[in-house]
Tab-separated table of C-alpha atoms and ligand atoms in Angstrom:
chain	number	residue	atom	x	y	z
A	575	MET	CA	28.330	13.372	13.083
A	576	THR	CA	28.226	10.804	9.600
A	577	ARG	CA	24.643	10.093	8.977
A	578	ARG	CA	24.882	6.806	6.203
A	579	PHE	CA	22.171	5.183	4.706
A	580	SER	CA	21.539	1.309	3.374
A	581	GLY	CA	18.926	-0.312	1.429
A	582	ILE	CA	17.751	-4.848	1.741
A	583	LYS	CA	15.322	-5.363	-0.708
A	584	PRO	CA	12.711	-8.389	-0.218
A	585	SER	CA	12.944	-10.322	-2.004
A	586	GLY	CA	14.516	-13.493	-2.353
A	587	GLU	CA	16.137	-15.350	1.380
A	588	MET	CA	19.314	-13.573	2.695
A	589	HIS	CA	22.257	-15.817	2.182
A	590	LEU	CA	25.829	-16.014	3.819
A	591	GLY	CA	26.849	-13.086	0.842
A	592	ASN	CA	24.477	-10.768	2.010
A	593	TYR	CA	25.520	-11.379	5.425
A	594	ALA	CA	29.261	-11.117	5.935
A	595	GLY	CA	29.533	-8.195	2.733
A	596	ALA	CA	26.353	-5.965	4.311
A	597	VAL	CA	24.133	-6.270	6.997
A	598	ARG	CA	27.664	-7.834	9.590
A	599	ARG	CA	28.763	-3.761	9.341
A	600	TRP	CA	25.581	-2.384	9.487
A	601	VAL	CA	25.642	-3.098	12.926
A	602	ASP	CA	29.376	-2.350	13.266
A	603	LEU	CA	28.014	1.362	12.235
A	604	GLN	CA	24.830	1.596	12.904
A	605	ASP	CA	24.776	4.540	15.446
A	606	ASP	CA	22.912	7.758	13.022
A	607	SER	CA	22.398	5.115	10.468
A	608	ILE	CA	19.176	4.794	8.641
A	609	TYR	CA	18.844	1.234	7.067
A	610	CYS	CA	15.015	0.654	4.957
A	611	VAL	CA	13.634	-2.274	3.539
A	612	VAL	CA	12.909	-1.205	0.534
A	613	ASP	CA	9.716	-2.833	-0.501
A	614	LEU	CA	8.912	-0.323	-3.005
A	615	HIS	CA	11.939	-1.061	-4.877
A	616	ALA	CA	10.878	-5.396	-4.714
A	617	MET	CA	8.160	-4.029	-6.938
A	618	THR	CA	9.626	-3.445	-9.755
A	619	VAL	CA	9.933	-7.210	-11.261
A	620	PRO	CA	7.015	-9.321	-11.405
A	621	TYR	CA	6.164	-10.727	-7.850
A	622	GLU	CA	3.711	-12.534	-5.450
A	623	PRO	CA	1.448	-9.537	-2.866
A	624	ALA	CA	2.014	-12.066	0.140
A	625	GLU	CA	5.280	-13.162	-0.265
A	626	LEU	CA	6.344	-8.928	-0.778
A	627	THR	CA	4.382	-9.278	2.582
A	628	ALA	CA	6.171	-12.387	4.068
A	629	GLU	CA	9.091	-11.656	3.068
A	630	THR	CA	9.093	-7.594	4.607
A	631	ARG	CA	8.521	-8.956	7.785
A	632	ARG	CA	11.344	-11.197	7.450
A	633	LEU	CA	13.722	-9.475	6.854
A	634	ALA	CA	13.159	-6.858	9.377
A	635	MET	CA	12.972	-9.570	11.928
A	636	LEU	CA	16.752	-11.472	10.318
A	637	LEU	CA	18.140	-7.647	10.434
A	638	LEU	CA	17.296	-7.000	13.724
A	639	ALA	CA	18.921	-10.435	14.765
A	640	SER	CA	21.896	-10.065	12.794
A	641	GLY	CA	22.132	-6.702	15.239
A	642	LEU	CA	20.666	-3.891	14.634
A	643	ASP	CA	18.783	-2.338	17.536
A	644	PRO	CA	16.416	0.533	16.787
A	645	GLU	CA	17.165	2.323	20.284
A	646	ARG	CA	20.941	3.106	18.466
A	647	CYS	CA	19.409	2.944	14.329
A	648	ILE	CA	16.540	3.509	12.615
A	649	LEU	CA	15.427	0.903	11.135
A	650	PHE	CA	12.179	1.155	8.854
A	651	VAL	CA	10.231	0.121	6.238
A	652	GLN	CA	10.526	2.790	2.271
A	653	SER	CA	6.655	2.138	1.712
A	654	HIS	CA	5.805	2.900	5.110
A	655	VAL	CA	7.188	7.200	4.908
A	656	PRO	CA	5.188	7.335	1.310
A	657	LEU	CA	6.831	10.568	1.421
A	658	VAL	CA	10.108	8.686	-0.650
A	659	ALA	CA	6.775	9.080	-3.623
A	660	GLU	CA	6.571	12.491	-3.266
A	661	LEU	CA	10.373	13.339	-3.738
A	662	THR	CA	11.150	10.701	-6.405
A	663	TRP	CA	7.967	12.486	-8.721
A	664	VAL	CA	10.363	15.734	-7.835
A	665	LEU	CA	13.132	14.294	-8.992
A	666	ASN	CA	11.666	12.774	-11.748
A	667	CYS	CA	10.623	15.977	-13.083
A	668	ILE	CA	15.238	15.859	-13.419
A	669	ALA	CA	16.613	12.737	-13.886
A	670	THR	CA	16.438	12.272	-18.126
A	671	VAL	CA	15.435	9.565	-19.588
A	672	GLY	CA	18.775	9.094	-21.710
A	673	GLU	CA	21.173	8.385	-18.100
A	674	LEU	CA	18.493	5.850	-16.994
A	675	ARG	CA	18.235	3.632	-20.036
A	676	ARG	CA	22.269	3.687	-19.505
A	677	MET	CA	22.274	1.957	-16.126
A	678	THR	CA	24.549	-1.346	-15.911
A	679	GLN	CA	21.479	-3.195	-13.711
A	680	PHE	CA	18.450	-1.135	-16.347
A	681	LYS	CA	20.093	-3.411	-19.644
A	682	GLU	CA	20.858	-5.876	-17.168
A	683	LYS	CA	16.928	-6.967	-15.792
A	684	GLY	CA	15.646	-5.685	-19.403
A	685	ARG	CA	18.019	-7.985	-21.449
A	686	GLY	CA	15.346	-10.540	-22.785
A	687	GLN	CA	12.494	-9.206	-22.018
A	688	GLU	CA	9.298	-8.472	-23.927
A	689	SER	CA	8.595	-5.242	-21.490
A	690	VAL	CA	9.326	-3.839	-18.267
A	691	SER	CA	7.831	-2.057	-16.175
A	692	ALA	CA	8.070	2.022	-16.279
A	693	GLY	CA	9.653	1.208	-12.335
A	694	LEU	CA	11.970	-1.045	-13.417
A	695	LEU	CA	13.365	2.250	-15.485
A	696	ASP	CA	12.281	4.772	-12.880
A	697	TYR	CA	13.927	2.444	-9.892
A	698	PRO	CA	17.543	4.376	-9.864
A	699	VAL	CA	15.732	7.918	-9.231
A	700	LEU	CA	12.944	6.086	-6.243
A	701	MET	CA	16.812	5.004	-5.011
A	702	ALA	CA	18.309	8.266	-5.430
A	703	ALA	CA	14.896	9.353	-3.761
A	704	ASP	CA	15.477	6.942	-0.610
A	705	ILE	CA	19.544	8.481	0.066
A	706	LEU	CA	18.365	12.097	-0.539
A	707	LEU	CA	15.225	12.228	1.420
A	708	TYR	CA	17.226	11.525	5.137
A	709	ASP	CA	20.328	14.344	4.084
A	710	THR	CA	22.565	11.031	3.686
A	711	ASP	CA	26.080	11.938	3.871
A	712	GLU	CA	27.348	7.840	2.739
A	713	VAL	CA	26.063	4.953	1.293
A	714	PRO	CA	27.491	1.609	2.008
A	715	VAL	CA	27.017	-0.597	-1.294
A	716	GLY	CA	28.380	-3.520	-3.297
A	717	GLU	CA	30.547	-2.249	-6.225
A	718	ASP	CA	27.186	-3.345	-8.499
A	719	GLN	CA	25.011	-0.229	-6.895
A	720	ILE	CA	28.594	2.132	-7.253
A	721	GLN	CA	26.183	3.861	-10.606
A	722	HIS	CA	22.840	3.876	-8.807
A	723	VAL	CA	25.243	6.558	-6.169
A	724	GLU	CA	26.528	8.207	-9.250
A	725	LEU	CA	23.406	9.196	-10.820
A	726	THR	CA	21.788	10.095	-6.936
A	727	ARG	CA	24.814	12.454	-7.003
A	728	ASP	CA	24.480	13.786	-9.904
A	729	VAL	CA	20.276	14.799	-9.388
A	730	ALA	CA	21.176	16.035	-6.316
A	731	THR	CA	23.187	18.788	-7.943
A	732	ARG	CA	21.436	19.514	-11.221
A	733	PHE	CA	19.309	20.192	-8.152
A	734	ASN	CA	21.422	22.280	-5.777
A	735	HIS	CA	22.082	24.240	-9.526
A	736	ARG	CA	18.881	24.798	-10.585
A	737	PHE	CA	16.079	25.292	-6.993
A	738	GLY	CA	19.271	26.658	-4.840
A	739	ASP	CA	21.187	24.908	-1.661
A	740	THR	CA	18.363	21.796	-0.673
A	741	LEU	CA	19.841	18.164	-0.764
A	742	VAL	CA	22.816	17.289	0.929
A	743	VAL	CA	25.447	14.857	-1.765
A	744	PRO	CA	26.108	11.830	-1.096
A	745	LYS	CA	28.810	9.762	-1.345
A	746	ALA	CA	28.751	5.845	-1.396
A	747	THR	CA	31.269	3.420	0.255
A	748	VAL	CA	32.254	0.216	-0.882
A	749	PRO	CA	33.413	-2.691	1.314
A	750	PRO	CA	37.494	-3.662	1.276
A	751	VAL	CA	38.206	-6.664	-1.474
A	752	GLY	CA	36.999	-9.342	-0.474
A	753	ALA	CA	34.345	-9.027	0.640
A	754	ARG	CA	32.496	-10.618	-2.202
A	755	VAL	CA	31.369	-14.410	-1.137
A	756	LYS	CA	31.423	-16.916	-3.984
A	757	ASP	CA	28.660	-19.278	-4.828
A	758	LEU	CA	30.012	-22.510	-4.010
A	759	GLN	CA	29.070	-24.442	-7.046
A	760	ASP	CA	30.142	-22.206	-8.551
A	761	PRO	CA	32.923	-20.188	-7.274
A	762	THR	CA	33.513	-17.540	-10.278
A	763	ALA	CA	30.328	-16.402	-9.278
A	764	LYS	CA	29.158	-14.296	-6.502
A	765	MET	CA	26.154	-15.706	-4.299
A	766	SER	CA	22.968	-14.495	-4.862
A	767	LYS	CA	19.540	-14.413	-3.701
A	768	SER	CA	17.934	-14.691	-7.587
A	769	VAL	CA	20.679	-17.575	-9.290
A	770	ASP	CA	19.107	-20.721	-8.534
A	771	SER	CA	21.616	-22.566	-7.019
A	772	PRO	CA	20.962	-24.187	-3.598
A	773	GLN	CA	23.466	-25.540	-3.139
A	774	GLY	CA	25.170	-22.443	-3.640
A	775	THR	CA	23.477	-20.761	-1.652
A	776	ILE	CA	24.376	-20.951	2.163
A	777	LEU	CA	21.135	-18.496	3.228
A	778	VAL	CA	21.656	-17.551	7.189
A	779	LEU	CA	18.731	-19.747	8.555
A	780	ASP	CA	20.110	-22.737	7.405
A	781	GLU	CA	20.030	-25.393	10.075
A	782	PRO	CA	23.643	-26.074	10.697
A	783	ALA	CA	23.767	-29.536	8.613
A	784	ARG	CA	21.672	-28.097	5.708
A	785	ILE	CA	25.760	-25.979	6.050
A	786	THR	CA	28.009	-28.660	6.291
A	787	LYS	CA	26.044	-30.772	3.772
A	788	LYS	CA	26.600	-27.412	1.340
A	789	VAL	CA	30.912	-26.606	2.796
A	790	LYS	CA	31.125	-30.555	1.769
A	791	SER	CA	30.072	-30.428	-1.332
A	792	ALA	CA	31.499	-27.182	-2.110
A	793	VAL	CA	33.642	-27.656	-5.685
A	794	THR	CA	37.329	-27.056	-5.197
A	795	ASP	CA	39.745	-28.648	-7.541
A	796	SER	CA	42.129	-32.003	-7.485
A	797	GLU	CA	45.208	-30.487	-5.567
A	798	THR	CA	45.290	-30.901	-2.289
A	799	GLU	CA	47.120	-27.939	-0.772
A	800	VAL	CA	45.085	-24.855	0.917
A	801	ARG	CA	45.803	-22.762	-0.578
A	802	PHE	CA	44.403	-19.212	-1.268
A	803	ASP	CA	44.807	-17.867	-5.166
A	804	VAL	CA	42.026	-17.293	-7.219
A	805	GLY	CA	42.928	-17.607	-10.350
A	806	ALA	CA	44.039	-21.491	-10.006
A	807	LYS	CA	41.602	-22.601	-7.170
A	808	PRO	CA	38.816	-20.074	-7.278
A	809	GLY	CA	36.816	-22.627	-4.673
A	810	ILE	CA	39.528	-23.074	-1.710
A	811	SER	CA	39.927	-19.336	-1.142
A	812	ASN	CA	35.889	-18.799	-1.321
A	813	LEU	CA	35.828	-21.549	1.937
A	814	LEU	CA	39.084	-19.503	3.331
A	815	SER	CA	37.616	-16.095	2.798
A	816	LEU	CA	35.031	-17.955	4.462
A	817	LEU	CA	36.990	-19.194	7.629
A	818	SER	CA	38.669	-15.755	7.681
A	819	VAL	CA	35.499	-13.986	8.387
A	820	ALA	CA	33.830	-15.872	10.745
A	821	THR	CA	36.557	-16.628	12.732
A	822	ALA	CA	38.432	-13.525	12.971
A	823	ARG	CA	41.697	-15.055	11.482
A	824	PRO	CA	43.974	-13.739	9.012
A	825	VAL	CA	44.190	-15.850	6.320
A	826	PRO	CA	47.922	-16.275	6.059
A	827	GLU	CA	47.289	-17.883	9.551
A	828	LEU	CA	44.773	-20.184	8.133
A	829	GLU	CA	46.907	-21.401	5.134
A	830	ALA	CA	49.302	-21.770	7.437
A	831	GLU	CA	47.091	-24.279	9.529
A	832	TYR	CA	45.552	-26.274	6.571
A	833	GLY	CA	47.983	-25.882	4.300
A	834	THR	CA	48.414	-30.093	4.554
A	835	GLY	CA	45.908	-31.491	6.354
A	836	GLY	CA	43.629	-32.545	3.611
A	837	TYR	CA	40.206	-30.712	2.125
A	838	GLY	CA	38.168	-33.172	4.395
A	839	THR	CA	39.584	-31.890	7.183
A	840	PHE	CA	39.617	-28.662	5.963
A	841	LYS	CA	35.988	-28.551	4.476
A	842	GLY	CA	34.847	-29.677	8.126
A	843	ALA	CA	36.865	-26.409	10.476
A	844	VAL	CA	35.185	-23.911	7.752
A	845	ALA	CA	31.292	-25.693	8.348
A	846	GLU	CA	32.138	-25.448	11.459
A	847	ALA	CA	33.079	-21.923	11.872
A	848	LEU	CA	29.886	-20.820	9.921
A	849	VAL	CA	27.840	-23.021	11.852
A	850	GLU	CA	29.024	-20.780	15.051
A	851	TYR	CA	28.512	-17.832	13.130
A	852	LEU	CA	25.330	-17.335	11.961
A	853	ARG	CA	24.032	-19.893	15.084
A	854	PRO	CA	23.460	-16.845	16.835
A	855	VAL	CA	21.383	-15.033	14.346
A	856	ARG	CA	18.976	-18.282	13.508
A	857	GLU	CA	18.301	-18.889	17.992
A	858	ARG	CA	17.791	-14.938	17.535
A	859	TYR	CA	14.890	-14.600	15.101
A	860	HIS	CA	13.029	-17.987	16.074
A	861	GLU	CA	12.718	-15.763	19.818
A	862	LEU	CA	11.125	-12.670	17.689
A	863	ALA	CA	8.696	-14.750	15.746
A	864	ALA	CA	7.542	-16.214	18.543
A	865	ASP	CA	6.168	-12.570	19.834
A	866	PRO	CA	5.243	-10.806	16.201
A	867	GLY	CA	4.189	-8.034	18.812
A	868	GLU	CA	8.094	-6.509	19.548
A	869	VAL	CA	8.903	-6.359	15.197
A	870	THR	CA	5.607	-4.483	14.532
A	871	ARG	CA	6.532	-2.229	17.214
A	872	CYS	CA	10.791	-1.713	16.339
A	873	LEU	CA	9.200	-0.718	12.757
A	874	ALA	CA	5.884	1.739	13.897
A	875	LEU	CA	8.923	3.376	15.881
A	876	GLY	CA	11.885	2.979	13.395
A	877	ALA	CA	8.693	4.726	10.829
A	878	GLU	CA	7.571	7.889	12.908
A	879	LYS	CA	11.781	7.987	13.326
A	880	ALA	CA	12.067	8.194	9.394
A	881	GLU	CA	9.438	10.605	9.062
A	882	ALA	CA	10.771	13.340	11.292
A	883	ILE	CA	14.090	13.650	9.056
A	884	ALA	CA	11.841	13.422	5.545
A	885	SER	CA	8.961	16.141	6.450
A	886	ALA	CA	11.477	17.958	6.569
A	887	THR	CA	14.076	17.165	3.969
A	888	MET	CA	10.533	17.877	1.742
A	889	ASP	CA	9.792	20.954	3.373
A	890	ARG	CA	12.591	22.276	2.267
A	891	VAL	CA	11.956	20.720	-0.672
A	892	ARG	CA	9.098	22.188	-1.759
A	893	ALA	CA	9.236	25.931	-0.752
A	894	ALA	CA	13.143	25.704	-3.578
A	895	THR	CA	10.638	24.131	-5.951
A	896	GLY	CA	7.819	26.520	-5.931
A	897	LEU	CA	4.993	24.398	-4.494
A	898	LEU	CA	1.793	26.539	-3.200
A	899	PRO	CA	2.207	25.623	0.792
A	900	LEU	CA	-0.855	24.476	1.973
A	901	ARG	CA	-1.718	27.019	4.758
B	2407	ATP	P1	20.501	-9.896	-6.759
B	2407	ATP	O1	21.470	-11.568	-5.916
B	2407	ATP	O2	19.170	-10.163	-6.482
B	2407	ATP	O3	20.958	-8.841	-7.191
B	2407	ATP	P2	21.588	-9.813	-3.761
B	2407	ATP	O4	21.886	-10.903	-2.981
B	2407	ATP	O5	22.431	-8.693	-4.586
B	2407	ATP	O6	20.205	-9.114	-4.944
B	2407	ATP	P3	20.285	-6.948	-2.200
B	2407	ATP	O7	19.225	-6.806	-1.764
B	2407	ATP	O8	21.141	-6.396	-3.637
B	2407	ATP	O9	20.965	-8.535	-2.413
B	2407	ATP	O10	21.722	-6.211	-1.710
B	2407	ATP	C1	21.967	-6.305	-0.462
B	2407	ATP	C2	22.944	-5.950	0.063
B	2407	ATP	O11	23.760	-7.154	-0.360
B	2407	ATP	C3	24.369	-5.378	-0.330
B	2407	ATP	O12	24.988	-4.616	-0.608
B	2407	ATP	C4	24.821	-6.541	-1.568
B	2407	ATP	O13	26.597	-5.902	-2.266
B	2407	ATP	C5	25.429	-6.996	-0.886
B	2407	ATP	N1	25.923	-8.821	-1.544
B	2407	ATP	C6	24.964	-9.630	-2.187
B	2407	ATP	N2	25.149	-10.686	-2.450
B	2407	ATP	C7	26.533	-10.572	-1.860
B	2407	ATP	C8	27.659	-11.258	-1.978
B	2407	ATP	N3	27.803	-12.624	-2.419
B	2407	ATP	N4	28.701	-10.731	-1.481
B	2407	ATP	C9	29.259	-9.712	-0.289
B	2407	ATP	N5	28.258	-9.131	-0.286
B	2407	ATP	C10	26.889	-9.330	-1.306
B	2408	LTN	N1	19.472	-0.384	-4.598
B	2408	LTN	C1	20.101	-1.779	-4.210
B	2408	LTN	C2	18.501	-1.199	-3.011
B	2408	LTN	C3	18.616	-0.173	-2.409
B	2408	LTN	C4	19.482	0.538	-1.864
B	2408	LTN	C5	18.769	2.211	-1.392
B	2408	LTN	C6	20.367	1.213	-1.479
B	2408	LTN	C7	17.550	0.853	-2.566
B	2408	LTN	N2	17.464	1.944	-1.900
B	2408	LTN	C8	19.228	3.406	-0.827
B	2408	LTN	C9	21.397	2.097	-0.880
B	2408	LTN	C10	20.603	2.882	-0.578
B	2408	LTN	C11	20.355	-2.348	-4.126
B	2408	LTN	O1	19.582	-3.553	-4.650
B	2408	LTN	N3	21.059	-3.219	-3.324
C-alpha cells in the first residue's frame, strides 16, 4: 500500500479552495492515509491562544464533516504526538540555515517584518518531520508546498547517507490543473484564508443565501458569452471550473448549455450547484457540533494510531543517530 500524509493549518476558516482543491481528494484517497491538523505550524506567526484552540477543533470537525472516516484513515492533531518535536530537533541538525533561508514561503512571509520567529525559518523542518515520522510515500499538496517536500527529500536522503537507511524518501503529488480556485472578486488571485476578501471567498460553512450573494456579485467582464478562456475571461472561467467541480460535468458541456443564455442565468446555476455541493458538509458539521464528545473521541483514536507508527520510526532514528537507550 502507498501511504499518504498531508496537513492543513488551523488558521482562518476553511474555504471552497481548500475543500475543492485539497480536502475532497483527501476523502477520495483516504485508505491508508494520514491527515493532520498542523497546530504547531500555526504558531509560527503571531496568533491568539484561544483562537488556536477553537480553530483546531473546528477544522477537525470540518474534515470529519467532509467525509474523512476515522475507521478508514488516521485523522489527528499534530501536537497530540509530541515525538514530531523530537524528530524536528534531529533533522534541525541535518538541514542547513542556508537552505531554509532560500524557501519561497519564508521569504514571502518574512518580507517587511521587523523580526520573525525562529519557528518561521524552521517551518519546513517541522513539516519534514511530519512527513518522515510516518514513513510517508506520497504527500498530496498544492503547488506552493512542492519546495518544502523537495527539502524533505533532500534532508531524508542526507540522513540515510550519514546514518544508514532509516527514513522513507517521499514524493509530492499535485492535483491536476484546474484545481486552483480563484477569488470571486479578483479572479487572477487564488482564493485564500489569509487574504482579506470576504466577498471573494466562499466559506464551506456559508449559509446558502450568502453563497448565492457572493456568486451573483462575482467579477466577470463586459461581454455576454459564457466561454472558458482564462486569459480573456478569468472570472467566467473560474465560475465554469467551479460549476464543473460541483456538478462533475465537463466544461465544454457547460459552455454548450450556458453559452448564450446570459450571465444572470449562468450565475444562478453556479450558485445553486455550489449550495448543493457544500450542503452535506455544513449539515454534518452542525450535527457534529451538537456532540463535542464524538470529535474528542475521534481525535484521541487518531493520535493513538499515529503515535504507534511514530514511536517505531523514532526508535530507528535514535538507534541510527547514536542516542543512548534508556534501558
Ligand atoms: P493561505 O491562504 O493562508 O496560504 P491556504 O488557504 O492556502 O492558506 P493551507 O492550510 O495552507 O490553506 O492549505 C490547505 C490545502 O488547501 C493545501 O493543499 C492547498 O494547496 C489547498 N488550497 C488552498 N487554497 C486553494 C485554492 N484557492 N485552490 C485550490 N487549493 C487550495
Ligand atoms: N505547510 C503545509 C501544511 C503542512 C503539510 C505538512 C502538508 C504541514 N505539514 C505535511 C503536507 C505534509 C501548508 O501550508 N499547506
